[in-house]
PDB file of C-alpha atoms in Angstrom:
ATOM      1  CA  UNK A   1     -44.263  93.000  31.368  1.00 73.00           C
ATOM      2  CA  UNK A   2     -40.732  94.358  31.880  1.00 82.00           C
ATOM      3  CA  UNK A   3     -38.737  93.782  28.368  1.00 86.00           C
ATOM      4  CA  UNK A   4     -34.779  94.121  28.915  1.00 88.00           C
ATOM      5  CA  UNK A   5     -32.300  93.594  26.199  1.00 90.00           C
ATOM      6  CA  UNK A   6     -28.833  94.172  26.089  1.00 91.00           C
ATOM      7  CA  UNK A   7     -25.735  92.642  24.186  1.00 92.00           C
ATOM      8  CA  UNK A   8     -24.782  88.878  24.487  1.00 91.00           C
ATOM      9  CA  UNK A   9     -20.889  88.673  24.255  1.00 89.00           C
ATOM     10  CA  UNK A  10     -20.765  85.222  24.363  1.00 88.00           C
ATOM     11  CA  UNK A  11     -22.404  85.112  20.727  1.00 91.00           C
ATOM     12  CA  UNK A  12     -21.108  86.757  17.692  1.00 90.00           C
ATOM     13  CA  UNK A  13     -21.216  90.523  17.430  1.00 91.00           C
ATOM     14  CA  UNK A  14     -24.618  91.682  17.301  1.00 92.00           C
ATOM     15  CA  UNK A  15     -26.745  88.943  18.799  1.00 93.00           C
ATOM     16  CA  UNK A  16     -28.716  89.886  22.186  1.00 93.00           C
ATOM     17  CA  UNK A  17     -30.086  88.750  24.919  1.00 93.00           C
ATOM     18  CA  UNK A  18     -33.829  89.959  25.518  1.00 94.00           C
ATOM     19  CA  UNK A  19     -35.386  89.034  29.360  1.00 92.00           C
ATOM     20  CA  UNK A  20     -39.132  89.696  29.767  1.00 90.00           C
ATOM     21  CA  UNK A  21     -40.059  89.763  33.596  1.00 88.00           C
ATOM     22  CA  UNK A  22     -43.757  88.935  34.073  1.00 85.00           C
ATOM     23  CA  UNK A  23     -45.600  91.450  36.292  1.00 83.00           C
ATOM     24  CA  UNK A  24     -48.899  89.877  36.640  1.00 81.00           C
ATOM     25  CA  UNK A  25     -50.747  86.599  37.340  1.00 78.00           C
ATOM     26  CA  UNK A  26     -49.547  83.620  39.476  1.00 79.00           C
ATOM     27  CA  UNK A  27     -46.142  83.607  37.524  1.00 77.00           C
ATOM     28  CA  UNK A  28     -45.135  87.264  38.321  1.00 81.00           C
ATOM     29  CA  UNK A  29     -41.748  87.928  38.790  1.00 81.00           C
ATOM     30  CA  UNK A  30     -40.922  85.357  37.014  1.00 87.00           C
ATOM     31  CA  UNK A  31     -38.772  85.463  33.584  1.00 88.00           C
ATOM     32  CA  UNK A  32     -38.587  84.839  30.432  1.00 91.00           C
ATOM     33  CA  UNK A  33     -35.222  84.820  27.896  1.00 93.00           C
ATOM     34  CA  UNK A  34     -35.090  85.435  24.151  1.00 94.00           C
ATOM     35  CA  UNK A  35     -32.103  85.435  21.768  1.00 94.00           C
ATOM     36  CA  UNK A  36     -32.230  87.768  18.309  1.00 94.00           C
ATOM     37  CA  UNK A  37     -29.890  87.802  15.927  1.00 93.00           C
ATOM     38  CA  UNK A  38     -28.390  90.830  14.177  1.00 92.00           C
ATOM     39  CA  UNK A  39     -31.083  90.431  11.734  1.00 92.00           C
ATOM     40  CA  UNK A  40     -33.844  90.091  14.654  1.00 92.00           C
ATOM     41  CA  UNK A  41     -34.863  87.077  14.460  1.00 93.00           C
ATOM     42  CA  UNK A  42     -35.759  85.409  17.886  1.00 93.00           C
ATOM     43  CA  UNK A  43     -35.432  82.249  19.440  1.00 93.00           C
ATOM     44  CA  UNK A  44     -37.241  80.736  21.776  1.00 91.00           C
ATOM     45  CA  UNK A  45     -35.202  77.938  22.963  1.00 91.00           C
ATOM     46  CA  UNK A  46     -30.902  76.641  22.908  1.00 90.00           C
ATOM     47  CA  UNK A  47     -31.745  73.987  20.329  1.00 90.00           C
ATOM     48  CA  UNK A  48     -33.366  76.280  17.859  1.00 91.00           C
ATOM     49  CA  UNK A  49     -30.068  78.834  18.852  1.00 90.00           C
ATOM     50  CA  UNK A  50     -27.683  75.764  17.995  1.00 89.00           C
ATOM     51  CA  UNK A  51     -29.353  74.784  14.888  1.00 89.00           C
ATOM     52  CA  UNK A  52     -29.278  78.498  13.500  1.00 90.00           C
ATOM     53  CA  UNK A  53     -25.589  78.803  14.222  1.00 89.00           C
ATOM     54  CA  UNK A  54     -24.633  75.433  13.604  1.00 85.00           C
ATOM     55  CA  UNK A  55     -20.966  75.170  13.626  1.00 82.00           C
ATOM     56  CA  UNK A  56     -19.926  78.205  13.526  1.00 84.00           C
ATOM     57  CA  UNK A  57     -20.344  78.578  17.249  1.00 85.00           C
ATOM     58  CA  UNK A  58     -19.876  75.385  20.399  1.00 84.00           C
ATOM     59  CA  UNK A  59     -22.781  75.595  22.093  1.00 86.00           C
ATOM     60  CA  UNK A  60     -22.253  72.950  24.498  1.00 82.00           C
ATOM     61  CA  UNK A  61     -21.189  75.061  27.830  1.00 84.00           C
ATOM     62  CA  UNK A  62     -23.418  77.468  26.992  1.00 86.00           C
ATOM     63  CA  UNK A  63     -25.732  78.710  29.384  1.00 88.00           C
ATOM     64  CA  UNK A  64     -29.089  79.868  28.239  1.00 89.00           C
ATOM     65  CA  UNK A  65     -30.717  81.383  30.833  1.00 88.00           C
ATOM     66  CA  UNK A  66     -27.301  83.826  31.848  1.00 88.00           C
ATOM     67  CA  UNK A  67     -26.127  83.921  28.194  1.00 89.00           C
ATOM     68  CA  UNK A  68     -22.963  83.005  29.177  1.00 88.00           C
ATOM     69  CA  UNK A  69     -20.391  80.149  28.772  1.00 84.00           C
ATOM     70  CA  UNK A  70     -20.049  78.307  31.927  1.00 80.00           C
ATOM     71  CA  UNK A  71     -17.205  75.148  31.612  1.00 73.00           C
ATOM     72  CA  UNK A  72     -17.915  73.494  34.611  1.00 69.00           C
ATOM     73  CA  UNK A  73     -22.104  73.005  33.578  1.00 57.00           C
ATOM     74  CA  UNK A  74     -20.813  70.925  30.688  1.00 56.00           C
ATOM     75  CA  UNK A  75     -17.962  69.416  32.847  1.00 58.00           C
ATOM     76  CA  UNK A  76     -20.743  68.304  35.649  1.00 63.00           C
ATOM     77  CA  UNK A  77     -22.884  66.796  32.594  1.00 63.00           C
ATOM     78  CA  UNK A  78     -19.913  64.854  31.091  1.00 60.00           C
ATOM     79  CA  UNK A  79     -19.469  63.694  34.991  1.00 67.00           C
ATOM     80  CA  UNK A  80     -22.934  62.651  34.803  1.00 71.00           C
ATOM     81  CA  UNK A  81     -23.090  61.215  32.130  1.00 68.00           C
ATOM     82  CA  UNK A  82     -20.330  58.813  32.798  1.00 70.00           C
ATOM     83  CA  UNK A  83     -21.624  57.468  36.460  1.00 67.00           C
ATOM     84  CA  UNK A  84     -24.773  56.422  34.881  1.00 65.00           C
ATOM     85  CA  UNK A  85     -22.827  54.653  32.294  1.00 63.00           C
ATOM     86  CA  UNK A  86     -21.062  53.230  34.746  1.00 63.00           C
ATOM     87  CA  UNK A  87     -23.896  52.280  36.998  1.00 61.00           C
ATOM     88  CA  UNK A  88     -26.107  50.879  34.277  1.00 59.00           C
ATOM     89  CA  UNK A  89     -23.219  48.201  33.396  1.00 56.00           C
ATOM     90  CA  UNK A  90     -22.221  47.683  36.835  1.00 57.00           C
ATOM     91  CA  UNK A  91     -23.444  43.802  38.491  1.00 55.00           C
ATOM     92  CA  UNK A  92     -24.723  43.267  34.758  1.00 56.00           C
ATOM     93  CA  UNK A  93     -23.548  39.932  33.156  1.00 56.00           C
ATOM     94  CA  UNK A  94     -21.518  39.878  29.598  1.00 57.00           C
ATOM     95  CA  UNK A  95     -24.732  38.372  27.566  1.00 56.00           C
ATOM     96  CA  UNK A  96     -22.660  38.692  24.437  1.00 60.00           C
ATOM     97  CA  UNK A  97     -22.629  35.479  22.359  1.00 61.00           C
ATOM     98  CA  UNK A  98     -20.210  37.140  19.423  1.00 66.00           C
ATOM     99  CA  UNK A  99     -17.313  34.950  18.316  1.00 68.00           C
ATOM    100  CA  UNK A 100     -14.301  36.300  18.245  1.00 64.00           C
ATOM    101  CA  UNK A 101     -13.806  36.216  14.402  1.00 65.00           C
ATOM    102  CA  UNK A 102     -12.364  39.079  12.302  1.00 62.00           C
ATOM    103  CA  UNK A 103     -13.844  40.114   9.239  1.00 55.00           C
ATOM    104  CA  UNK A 104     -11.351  41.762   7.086  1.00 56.00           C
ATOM    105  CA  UNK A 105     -12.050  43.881   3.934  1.00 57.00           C
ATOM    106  CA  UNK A 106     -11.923  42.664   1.035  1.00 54.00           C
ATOM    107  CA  UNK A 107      -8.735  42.516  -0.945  1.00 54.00           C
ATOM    108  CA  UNK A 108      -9.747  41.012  -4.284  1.00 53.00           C
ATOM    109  CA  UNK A 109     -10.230  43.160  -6.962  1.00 58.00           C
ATOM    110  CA  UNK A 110     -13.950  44.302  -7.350  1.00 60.00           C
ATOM    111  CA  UNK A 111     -15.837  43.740 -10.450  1.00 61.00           C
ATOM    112  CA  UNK A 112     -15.744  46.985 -13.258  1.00 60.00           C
ATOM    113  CA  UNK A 113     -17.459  47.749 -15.888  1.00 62.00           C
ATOM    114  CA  UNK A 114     -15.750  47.987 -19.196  1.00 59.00           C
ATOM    115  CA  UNK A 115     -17.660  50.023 -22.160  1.00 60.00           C
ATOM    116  CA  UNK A 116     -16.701  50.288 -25.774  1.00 61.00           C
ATOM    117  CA  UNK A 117     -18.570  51.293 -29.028  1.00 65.00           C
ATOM    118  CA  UNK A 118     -18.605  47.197 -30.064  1.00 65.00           C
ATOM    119  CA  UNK A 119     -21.803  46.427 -30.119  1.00 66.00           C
ATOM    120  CA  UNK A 120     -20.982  42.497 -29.470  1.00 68.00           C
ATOM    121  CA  UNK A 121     -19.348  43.211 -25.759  1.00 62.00           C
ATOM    122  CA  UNK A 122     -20.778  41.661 -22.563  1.00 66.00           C
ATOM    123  CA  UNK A 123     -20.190  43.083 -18.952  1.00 59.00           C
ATOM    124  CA  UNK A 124     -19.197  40.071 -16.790  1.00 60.00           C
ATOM    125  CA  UNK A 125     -19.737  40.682 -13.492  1.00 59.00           C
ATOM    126  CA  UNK A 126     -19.134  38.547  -9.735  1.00 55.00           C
ATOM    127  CA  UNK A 127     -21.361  39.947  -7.275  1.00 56.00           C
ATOM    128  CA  UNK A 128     -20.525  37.046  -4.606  1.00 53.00           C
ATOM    129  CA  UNK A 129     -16.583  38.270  -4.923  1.00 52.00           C
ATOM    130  CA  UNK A 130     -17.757  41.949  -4.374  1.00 49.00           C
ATOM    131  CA  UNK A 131     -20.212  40.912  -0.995  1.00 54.00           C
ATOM    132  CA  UNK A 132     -18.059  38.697   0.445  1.00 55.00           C
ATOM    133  CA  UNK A 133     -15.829  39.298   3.105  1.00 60.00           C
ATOM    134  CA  UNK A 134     -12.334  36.561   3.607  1.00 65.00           C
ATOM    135  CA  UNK A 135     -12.353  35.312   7.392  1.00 69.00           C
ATOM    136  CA  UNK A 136      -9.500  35.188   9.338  1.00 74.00           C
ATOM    137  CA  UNK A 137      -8.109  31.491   9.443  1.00 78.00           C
ATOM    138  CA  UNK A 138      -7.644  29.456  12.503  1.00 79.00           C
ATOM    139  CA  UNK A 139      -9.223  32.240  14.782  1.00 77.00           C
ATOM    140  CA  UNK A 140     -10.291  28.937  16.499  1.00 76.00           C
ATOM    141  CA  UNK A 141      -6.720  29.128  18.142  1.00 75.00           C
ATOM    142  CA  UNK A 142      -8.391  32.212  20.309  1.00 75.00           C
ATOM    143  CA  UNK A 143     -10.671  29.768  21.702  1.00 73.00           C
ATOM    144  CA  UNK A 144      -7.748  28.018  23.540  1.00 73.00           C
ATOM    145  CA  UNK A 145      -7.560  28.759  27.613  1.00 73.00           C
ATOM    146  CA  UNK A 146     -11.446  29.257  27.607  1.00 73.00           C
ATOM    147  CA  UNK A 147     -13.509  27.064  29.606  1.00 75.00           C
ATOM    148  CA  UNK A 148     -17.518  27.054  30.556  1.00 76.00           C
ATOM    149  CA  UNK A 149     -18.758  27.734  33.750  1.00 79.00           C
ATOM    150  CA  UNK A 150     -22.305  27.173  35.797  1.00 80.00           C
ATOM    151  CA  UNK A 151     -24.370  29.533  37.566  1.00 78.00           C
ATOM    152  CA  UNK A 152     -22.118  28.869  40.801  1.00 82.00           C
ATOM    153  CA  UNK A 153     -18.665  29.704  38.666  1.00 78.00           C
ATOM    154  CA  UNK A 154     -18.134  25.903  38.718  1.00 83.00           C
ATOM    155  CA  UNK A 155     -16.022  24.799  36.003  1.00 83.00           C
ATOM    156  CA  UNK A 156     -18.103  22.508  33.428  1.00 81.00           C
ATOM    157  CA  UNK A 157     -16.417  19.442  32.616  1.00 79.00           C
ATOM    158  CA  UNK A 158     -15.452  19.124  29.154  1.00 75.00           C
ATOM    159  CA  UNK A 159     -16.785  16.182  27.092  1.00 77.00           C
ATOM    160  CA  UNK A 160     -14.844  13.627  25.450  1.00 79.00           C
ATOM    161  CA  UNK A 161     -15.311  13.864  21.554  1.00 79.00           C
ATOM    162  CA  UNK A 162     -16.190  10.511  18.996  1.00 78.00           C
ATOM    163  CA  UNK A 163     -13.171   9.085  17.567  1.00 78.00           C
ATOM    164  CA  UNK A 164     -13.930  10.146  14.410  1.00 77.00           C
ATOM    165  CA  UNK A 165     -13.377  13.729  14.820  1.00 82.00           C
ATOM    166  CA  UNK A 166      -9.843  14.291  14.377  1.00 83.00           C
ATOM    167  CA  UNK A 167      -8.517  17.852  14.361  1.00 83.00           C
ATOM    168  CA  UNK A 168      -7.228  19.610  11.553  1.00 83.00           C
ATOM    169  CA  UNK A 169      -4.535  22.702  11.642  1.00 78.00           C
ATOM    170  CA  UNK A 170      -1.430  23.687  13.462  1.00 77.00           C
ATOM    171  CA  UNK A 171      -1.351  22.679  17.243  1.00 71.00           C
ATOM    172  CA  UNK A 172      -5.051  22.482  17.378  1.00 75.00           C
ATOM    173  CA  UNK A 173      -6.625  20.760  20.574  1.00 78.00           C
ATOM    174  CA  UNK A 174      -9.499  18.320  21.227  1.00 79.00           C
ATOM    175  CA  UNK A 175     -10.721  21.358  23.177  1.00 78.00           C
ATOM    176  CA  UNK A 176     -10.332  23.763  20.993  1.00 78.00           C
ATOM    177  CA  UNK A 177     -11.991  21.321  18.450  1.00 81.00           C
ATOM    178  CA  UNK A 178     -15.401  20.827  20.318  1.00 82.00           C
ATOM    179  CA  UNK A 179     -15.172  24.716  20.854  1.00 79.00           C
ATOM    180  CA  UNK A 180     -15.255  25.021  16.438  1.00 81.00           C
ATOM    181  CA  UNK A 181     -18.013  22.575  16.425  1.00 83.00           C
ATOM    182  CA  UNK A 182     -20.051  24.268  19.006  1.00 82.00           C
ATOM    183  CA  UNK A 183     -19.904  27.632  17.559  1.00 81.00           C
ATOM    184  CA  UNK A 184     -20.300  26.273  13.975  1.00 82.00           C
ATOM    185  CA  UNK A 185     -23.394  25.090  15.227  1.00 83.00           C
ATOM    186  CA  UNK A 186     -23.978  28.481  17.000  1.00 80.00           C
ATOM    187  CA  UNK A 187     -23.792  30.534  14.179  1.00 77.00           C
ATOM    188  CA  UNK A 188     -24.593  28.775  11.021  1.00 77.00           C
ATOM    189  CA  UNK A 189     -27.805  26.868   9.806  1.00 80.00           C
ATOM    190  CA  UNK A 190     -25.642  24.961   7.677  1.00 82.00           C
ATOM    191  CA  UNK A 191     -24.480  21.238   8.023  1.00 86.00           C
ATOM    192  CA  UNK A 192     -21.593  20.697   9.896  1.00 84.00           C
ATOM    193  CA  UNK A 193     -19.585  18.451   7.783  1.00 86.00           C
ATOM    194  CA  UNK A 194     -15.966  18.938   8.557  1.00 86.00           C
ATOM    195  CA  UNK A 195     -13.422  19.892   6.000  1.00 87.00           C
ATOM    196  CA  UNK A 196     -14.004  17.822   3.224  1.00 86.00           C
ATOM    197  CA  UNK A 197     -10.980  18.042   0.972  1.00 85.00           C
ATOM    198  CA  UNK A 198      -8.408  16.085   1.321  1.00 81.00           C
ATOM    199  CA  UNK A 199      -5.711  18.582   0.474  1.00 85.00           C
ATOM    200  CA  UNK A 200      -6.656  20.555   3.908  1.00 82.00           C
ATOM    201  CA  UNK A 201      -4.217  18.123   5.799  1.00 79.00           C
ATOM    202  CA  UNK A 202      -0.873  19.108   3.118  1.00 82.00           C
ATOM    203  CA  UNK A 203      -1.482  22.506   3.399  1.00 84.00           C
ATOM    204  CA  UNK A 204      -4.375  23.774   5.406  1.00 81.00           C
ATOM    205  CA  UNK A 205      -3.594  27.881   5.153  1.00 79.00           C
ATOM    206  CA  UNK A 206      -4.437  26.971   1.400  1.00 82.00           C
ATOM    207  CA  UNK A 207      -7.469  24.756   1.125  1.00 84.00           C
ATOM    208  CA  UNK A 208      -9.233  25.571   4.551  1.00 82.00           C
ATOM    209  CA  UNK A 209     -13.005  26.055   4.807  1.00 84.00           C
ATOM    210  CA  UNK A 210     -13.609  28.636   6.611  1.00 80.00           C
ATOM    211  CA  UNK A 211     -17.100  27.620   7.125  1.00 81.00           C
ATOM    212  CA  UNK A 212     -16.390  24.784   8.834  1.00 85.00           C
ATOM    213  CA  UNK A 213     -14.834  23.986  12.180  1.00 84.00           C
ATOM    214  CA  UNK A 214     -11.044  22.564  11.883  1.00 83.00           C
ATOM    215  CA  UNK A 215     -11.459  18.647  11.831  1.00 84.00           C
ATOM    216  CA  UNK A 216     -11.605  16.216   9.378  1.00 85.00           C
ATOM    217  CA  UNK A 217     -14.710  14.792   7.207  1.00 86.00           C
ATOM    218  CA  UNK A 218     -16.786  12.638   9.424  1.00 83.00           C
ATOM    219  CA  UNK A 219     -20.118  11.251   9.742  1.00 80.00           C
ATOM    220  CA  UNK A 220     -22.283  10.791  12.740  1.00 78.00           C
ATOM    221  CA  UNK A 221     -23.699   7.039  13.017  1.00 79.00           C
ATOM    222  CA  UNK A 222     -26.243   5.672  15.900  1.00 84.00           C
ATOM    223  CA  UNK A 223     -23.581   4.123  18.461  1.00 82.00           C
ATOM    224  CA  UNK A 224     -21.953   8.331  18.457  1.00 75.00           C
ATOM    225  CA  UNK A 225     -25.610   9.477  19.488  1.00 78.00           C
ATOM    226  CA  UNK A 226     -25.931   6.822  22.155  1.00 80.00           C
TER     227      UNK A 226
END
């Protein structure tokens, strides 16, 4: 074998570049490439190179076989990389079923832990205020405009709602009602009840439940299911 090493000047100072040309067998004249650091240790390989240097040095145009940065390798991968992004969503159908509902953080205060030498004292604690995260109210409202289609982009006729669900909230819509109900019933494995306080109608910003689509307290009978 034919062993040549010489500086690397695309590493730090002190690093080289070692390529061993193969004389003999059915892979002569072939080559092999070796990095050692200024204290000689060798590597084999760019991913054992990167995770020596770590940080300290981008190794993302860098070329392992020349030793040399080359911009336009990484530039062709980025390239690459994006068409078959681009071709693997292309012709695919949005199978998302996620509401549009914002979760905000929380704004409460969360629960602390007061200690003193009194040997009486309790730590009172609210783990439910800590977990849980306010919804944003009326995101129903970006419901409005939306409508369901078929297979064949035909518009789906809406369906006319009981009489006893009567929408609750500012400038809310029969349609955007039976859009609430449907992803209440999407989404939680809870009863659908409506919003059962009274108050909700006064001031509904106040005494909303979130967990519930915007209409009033109702009950199903047998004559709504026929």
């Amino acid at each position: 074998m034919e062993r040549k090493r010489m500086d690397c000047p695309a590493l730090p100072p002190g690093w080289k570049k070692e390529e061993v040309i193969r004389k003999s067998g059915l892979s002569a004249g072939k080559s092999d490439v070796y990095y050692y650091s200024p204290s000689g240790k060798k590597f084999r390989s760019k991913p054992q190179l990167s995770r020596y240097l770590g940080n300290t040095v981008d190794l993302s145009c860098f070329d392992f076989r020349t030793g040399k940065m080359m911009p336009s390798k990484l530039q062709k991968s980025k390239q690459r990389l994006r068409n078959d992004t681009l071709s693997q969503s292309k012709g695919k159908p949005d199978l998302n079923t996620a509401l549009p509902i914002r979760q905000t953080a929380s704004i409460f205060k969360q629960p602390v832990t007061k200690i003193t030498n009194h040997e009486h004292n309790k730590v009172k604690s609210d783990p439910q205020r800590a977990t849980e995260q306010p919804r944003q109210l009326f995101w129903e409202k970006r419901l409005q405009g939306l409508s369901a289609s078929d297979v064949t982009e035909q518009i789906i006729k809406t369906m006319d709602l009981p009489k006893g669900l009567q929408a609750v909230g500012p400038a809310n819509t029969d349609r955007t009602l039976l859009c609430a109900i449907a992803s209440a019933l999407h989404t939680s494995s809870a009863p659908i009840t409506g919003q059962l306080s009274a108050a909700v109608e006064k001031n509904p910003a106040i005494w909303l439940n979130t967990s519930q689509p915007l209409c009033q307290a109702f009950t199903i009978t047998d004559d709504d299911i026929r």
